JSON list of C-alpha atoms in Angstrom, two decimals:
[
{"chain": "A", "resi": 181, "resn": "UNK", "atom": "CA", "xyz": [-33.85, -26.33, -3.69]},
{"chain": "A", "resi": 182, "resn": "UNK", "atom": "CA", "xyz": [-32.54, -23.06, -2.46]},
{"chain": "A", "resi": 183, "resn": "UNK", "atom": "CA", "xyz": [-29.44, -21.57, -4.16]},
{"chain": "A", "resi": 184, "resn": "UNK", "atom": "CA", "xyz": [-27.17, -20.15, -1.52]},
{"chain": "A", "resi": 185, "resn": "UNK", "atom": "CA", "xyz": [-25.75, -16.92, -2.87]},
{"chain": "A", "resi": 186, "resn": "UNK", "atom": "CA", "xyz": [-22.20, -15.64, -2.03]},
{"chain": "A", "resi": 187, "resn": "UNK", "atom": "CA", "xyz": [-22.13, -12.18, -1.55]},
{"chain": "A", "resi": 188, "resn": "UNK", "atom": "CA", "xyz": [-18.68, -10.45, -2.87]},
{"chain": "A", "resi": 189, "resn": "UNK", "atom": "CA", "xyz": [-17.21, -7.97, -1.15]},
{"chain": "A", "resi": 190, "resn": "UNK", "atom": "CA", "xyz": [-15.64, -5.13, -3.40]},
{"chain": "A", "resi": 191, "resn": "UNK", "atom": "CA", "xyz": [-11.76, -5.08, -2.89]},
{"chain": "A", "resi": 192, "resn": "UNK", "atom": "CA", "xyz": [-10.26, -1.97, -1.04]},
{"chain": "A", "resi": 193, "resn": "UNK", "atom": "CA", "xyz": [-6.92, -0.62, -2.49]},
{"chain": "A", "resi": 194, "resn": "UNK", "atom": "CA", "xyz": [-3.90, 0.77, -0.72]},
{"chain": "A", "resi": 195, "resn": "UNK", "atom": "CA", "xyz": [-2.76, 3.97, -2.58]},
{"chain": "A", "resi": 196, "resn": "UNK", "atom": "CA", "xyz": [0.69, 5.50, -2.49]},
{"chain": "A", "resi": 197, "resn": "UNK", "atom": "CA", "xyz": [0.41, 9.16, -3.07]},
{"chain": "A", "resi": 198, "resn": "UNK", "atom": "CA", "xyz": [3.74, 11.07, -4.26]},
{"chain": "A", "resi": 199, "resn": "UNK", "atom": "CA", "xyz": [5.00, 13.89, -1.82]},
{"chain": "A", "resi": 200, "resn": "UNK", "atom": "CA", "xyz": [7.84, 15.79, -1.44]},
{"chain": "A", "resi": 201, "resn": "UNK", "atom": "CA", "xyz": [8.68, 14.71, 2.11]},
{"chain": "A", "resi": 202, "resn": "UNK", "atom": "CA", "xyz": [9.95, 10.96, 2.02]},
{"chain": "A", "resi": 203, "resn": "UNK", "atom": "CA", "xyz": [12.81, 9.81, 0.06]},
{"chain": "A", "resi": 204, "resn": "UNK", "atom": "CA", "xyz": [12.76, 7.64, -3.05]},
{"chain": "A", "resi": 205, "resn": "UNK", "atom": "CA", "xyz": [14.62, 5.08, -1.00]},
{"chain": "A", "resi": 206, "resn": "UNK", "atom": "CA", "xyz": [12.58, 5.35, 2.40]},
{"chain": "A", "resi": 207, "resn": "UNK", "atom": "CA", "xyz": [9.65, 4.57, 0.07]},
{"chain": "A", "resi": 208, "resn": "UNK", "atom": "CA", "xyz": [11.22, 1.56, -1.62]},
{"chain": "A", "resi": 209, "resn": "UNK", "atom": "CA", "xyz": [12.17, 0.23, 1.49]},
{"chain": "A", "resi": 210, "resn": "UNK", "atom": "CA", "xyz": [8.84, 0.67, 3.17]},
{"chain": "A", "resi": 211, "resn": "UNK", "atom": "CA", "xyz": [6.85, -0.93, 0.51]},
{"chain": "A", "resi": 212, "resn": "UNK", "atom": "CA", "xyz": [9.64, -3.84, 0.43]},
{"chain": "A", "resi": 213, "resn": "UNK", "atom": "CA", "xyz": [8.69, -4.32, 4.39]},
{"chain": "A", "resi": 214, "resn": "UNK", "atom": "CA", "xyz": [4.81, -4.07, 4.42]},
{"chain": "A", "resi": 215, "resn": "UNK", "atom": "CA", "xyz": [4.20, -5.75, 1.22]},
{"chain": "A", "resi": 216, "resn": "UNK", "atom": "CA", "xyz": [6.95, -8.11, 1.20]},
{"chain": "A", "resi": 217, "resn": "UNK", "atom": "CA", "xyz": [7.75, -7.40, -2.48]},
{"chain": "A", "resi": 218, "resn": "UNK", "atom": "CA", "xyz": [10.92, -7.22, -4.30]},
{"chain": "A", "resi": 219, "resn": "UNK", "atom": "CA", "xyz": [12.93, -4.12, -4.55]},
{"chain": "A", "resi": 220, "resn": "UNK", "atom": "CA", "xyz": [12.36, -4.57, -7.99]},
{"chain": "A", "resi": 221, "resn": "UNK", "atom": "CA", "xyz": [8.48, -4.45, -7.70]},
{"chain": "A", "resi": 222, "resn": "UNK", "atom": "CA", "xyz": [8.67, -1.48, -4.97]},
{"chain": "A", "resi": 223, "resn": "UNK", "atom": "CA", "xyz": [10.67, 0.70, -7.64]},
{"chain": "A", "resi": 224, "resn": "UNK", "atom": "CA", "xyz": [7.95, 0.21, -10.00]},
{"chain": "A", "resi": 225, "resn": "UNK", "atom": "CA", "xyz": [5.41, 1.24, -7.91]},
{"chain": "A", "resi": 226, "resn": "UNK", "atom": "CA", "xyz": [7.21, 4.60, -6.40]},
{"chain": "A", "resi": 227, "resn": "UNK", "atom": "CA", "xyz": [8.05, 5.48, -10.04]},
{"chain": "A", "resi": 228, "resn": "UNK", "atom": "CA", "xyz": [4.50, 5.02, -10.92]},
{"chain": "A", "resi": 229, "resn": "UNK", "atom": "CA", "xyz": [3.40, 7.22, -8.11]},
{"chain": "A", "resi": 230, "resn": "UNK", "atom": "CA", "xyz": [6.45, 9.66, -8.28]},
{"chain": "A", "resi": 231, "resn": "UNK", "atom": "CA", "xyz": [5.18, 10.14, -12.20]},
{"chain": "A", "resi": 232, "resn": "UNK", "atom": "CA", "xyz": [1.73, 10.17, -11.85]},
{"chain": "A", "resi": 233, "resn": "UNK", "atom": "CA", "xyz": [0.93, 11.16, -8.29]},
{"chain": "A", "resi": 234, "resn": "UNK", "atom": "CA", "xyz": [-0.21, 7.84, -6.98]},
{"chain": "A", "resi": 235, "resn": "UNK", "atom": "CA", "xyz": [0.14, 4.17, -7.26]},
{"chain": "A", "resi": 236, "resn": "UNK", "atom": "CA", "xyz": [-2.17, 1.26, -6.22]},
{"chain": "A", "resi": 237, "resn": "UNK", "atom": "CA", "xyz": [0.20, -0.71, -4.19]},
{"chain": "A", "resi": 238, "resn": "UNK", "atom": "CA", "xyz": [-1.94, -3.55, -2.71]},
{"chain": "A", "resi": 239, "resn": "UNK", "atom": "CA", "xyz": [-5.73, -4.85, -3.47]},
{"chain": "A", "resi": 240, "resn": "UNK", "atom": "CA", "xyz": [-7.85, -6.88, -1.14]},
{"chain": "A", "resi": 241, "resn": "UNK", "atom": "CA", "xyz": [-10.29, -6.99, 1.66]},
{"chain": "A", "resi": 242, "resn": "UNK", "atom": "CA", "xyz": [-10.66, -4.36, 3.45]},
{"chain": "A", "resi": 243, "resn": "UNK", "atom": "CA", "xyz": [-9.39, -5.74, 6.97]},
{"chain": "A", "resi": 244, "resn": "UNK", "atom": "CA", "xyz": [-5.99, -6.37, 5.38]},
{"chain": "A", "resi": 245, "resn": "UNK", "atom": "CA", "xyz": [-5.87, -3.11, 3.44]},
{"chain": "A", "resi": 246, "resn": "UNK", "atom": "CA", "xyz": [-6.30, -1.33, 6.85]},
{"chain": "A", "resi": 247, "resn": "UNK", "atom": "CA", "xyz": [-3.34, -3.58, 8.30]},
{"chain": "A", "resi": 248, "resn": "UNK", "atom": "CA", "xyz": [-1.36, -2.46, 5.38]},
{"chain": "A", "resi": 249, "resn": "UNK", "atom": "CA", "xyz": [-1.99, 1.12, 5.75]},
{"chain": "A", "resi": 250, "resn": "UNK", "atom": "CA", "xyz": [-1.39, 1.00, 9.41]},
{"chain": "A", "resi": 251, "resn": "UNK", "atom": "CA", "xyz": [1.78, -0.59, 8.86]},
{"chain": "A", "resi": 252, "resn": "UNK", "atom": "CA", "xyz": [3.01, 1.86, 6.28]},
{"chain": "A", "resi": 253, "resn": "UNK", "atom": "CA", "xyz": [2.05, 4.95, 8.81]},
{"chain": "A", "resi": 254, "resn": "UNK", "atom": "CA", "xyz": [3.64, 3.03, 11.64]},
{"chain": "A", "resi": 255, "resn": "UNK", "atom": "CA", "xyz": [6.99, 2.81, 9.41]},
{"chain": "A", "resi": 256, "resn": "UNK", "atom": "CA", "xyz": [6.71, 6.73, 8.61]},
{"chain": "A", "resi": 257, "resn": "UNK", "atom": "CA", "xyz": [6.06, 7.54, 12.18]},
{"chain": "A", "resi": 258, "resn": "UNK", "atom": "CA", "xyz": [9.46, 5.70, 13.14]},
{"chain": "A", "resi": 259, "resn": "UNK", "atom": "CA", "xyz": [10.94, 7.35, 10.38]},
{"chain": "A", "resi": 260, "resn": "UNK", "atom": "CA", "xyz": [10.31, 11.11, 11.70]},
{"chain": "A", "resi": 261, "resn": "UNK", "atom": "CA", "xyz": [10.84, 9.86, 15.27]},
{"chain": "A", "resi": 262, "resn": "UNK", "atom": "CA", "xyz": [14.61, 8.52, 14.77]}
]
Protein backbone atom coordinates (compact mmCIF):
# COMPACT_ATOMS: atom_id res chain seq x y z
CA UNK A 1 0.00 0.00 0.00
CA UNK A 2 1.13 3.53 -0.74
CA UNK A 3 1.73 5.97 2.04
CA UNK A 4 0.48 9.49 1.58
CA UNK A 5 2.99 12.06 2.80
CA UNK A 6 1.73 15.42 3.91
CA UNK A 7 4.18 18.19 3.22
CA UNK A 8 4.36 20.57 6.14
CA UNK A 9 4.62 24.20 5.22
CA UNK A 10 6.96 26.13 7.50
CA UNK A 11 5.21 28.79 9.56
CA UNK A 12 5.78 32.46 8.82
CA UNK A 13 6.25 35.15 11.43
CA UNK A 14 4.87 38.67 11.54
CA UNK A 15 7.54 40.70 13.31
CA UNK A 16 7.03 44.04 15.04
CA UNK A 17 10.12 46.24 14.90
CA UNK A 18 10.79 49.04 17.34
CA UNK A 19 10.95 52.56 15.93
CA UNK A 20 10.91 56.14 17.13
CA UNK A 21 8.00 57.21 14.91
CA UNK A 22 4.94 55.58 16.49
CA UNK A 23 3.61 56.07 19.98
CA UNK A 24 3.31 53.11 22.31
CA UNK A 25 -0.43 53.75 22.49
CA UNK A 26 -0.77 53.59 18.70
CA UNK A 27 1.19 50.32 18.54
CA UNK A 28 -0.95 48.72 21.27
CA UNK A 29 -4.17 49.90 19.60
CA UNK A 30 -3.03 48.58 16.20
CA UNK A 31 -2.00 45.19 17.62
CA UNK A 32 -5.41 44.84 19.29
CA UNK A 33 -7.23 45.69 16.04
CA UNK A 34 -5.12 43.56 13.69
CA UNK A 35 -4.44 40.57 15.92
CA UNK A 36 -7.62 40.68 17.97
CA UNK A 37 -5.59 40.27 21.13
CA UNK A 38 -6.23 41.66 24.59
CA UNK A 39 -4.67 44.97 25.57
CA UNK A 40 -2.45 43.17 28.10
CA UNK A 41 -0.98 40.92 25.37
CA UNK A 42 -0.52 43.89 23.02
CA UNK A 43 1.37 45.76 25.76
CA UNK A 44 3.61 42.70 26.30
CA UNK A 45 4.43 42.51 22.59
CA UNK A 46 5.00 46.26 22.31
CA UNK A 47 7.34 46.24 25.32
CA UNK A 48 9.27 43.27 23.92
CA UNK A 49 9.81 45.19 20.67
CA UNK A 50 10.65 48.35 22.61
CA UNK A 51 13.31 46.68 24.78
CA UNK A 52 14.80 44.11 22.38
CA UNK A 53 14.16 45.84 19.05
CA UNK A 54 11.66 43.28 17.73
CA UNK A 55 8.87 40.90 18.70
CA UNK A 56 7.18 38.05 16.87
CA UNK A 57 3.52 39.03 17.09
CA UNK A 58 1.93 36.27 15.01
CA UNK A 59 2.96 32.92 13.46
CA UNK A 60 1.10 30.90 10.86
CA UNK A 61 0.54 30.28 7.14
CA UNK A 62 2.06 32.68 4.61
CA UNK A 63 -1.27 33.96 3.28
CA UNK A 64 -2.51 34.92 6.75
CA UNK A 65 0.87 36.43 7.71
CA UNK A 66 0.71 38.60 4.59
CA UNK A 67 -2.84 39.64 5.50
CA UNK A 68 -1.80 40.61 9.05
CA UNK A 69 1.15 42.61 7.71
CA UNK A 70 -1.07 44.35 5.12
CA UNK A 71 -3.67 45.22 7.78
CA UNK A 72 -0.95 46.69 9.98
CA UNK A 73 0.41 48.79 7.13
CA UNK A 74 -3.12 50.00 6.33
CA UNK A 75 -3.55 51.14 9.96
CA UNK A 76 -0.23 52.97 9.73
CA UNK A 77 -1.12 54.75 6.49
CA UNK A 78 -4.50 55.82 7.94
CA UNK A 79 -2.70 57.27 10.96
CA UNK A 80 -0.28 59.19 8.74
CA UNK A 81 -3.03 60.66 6.54
CA UNK A 82 -5.36 61.70 9.38
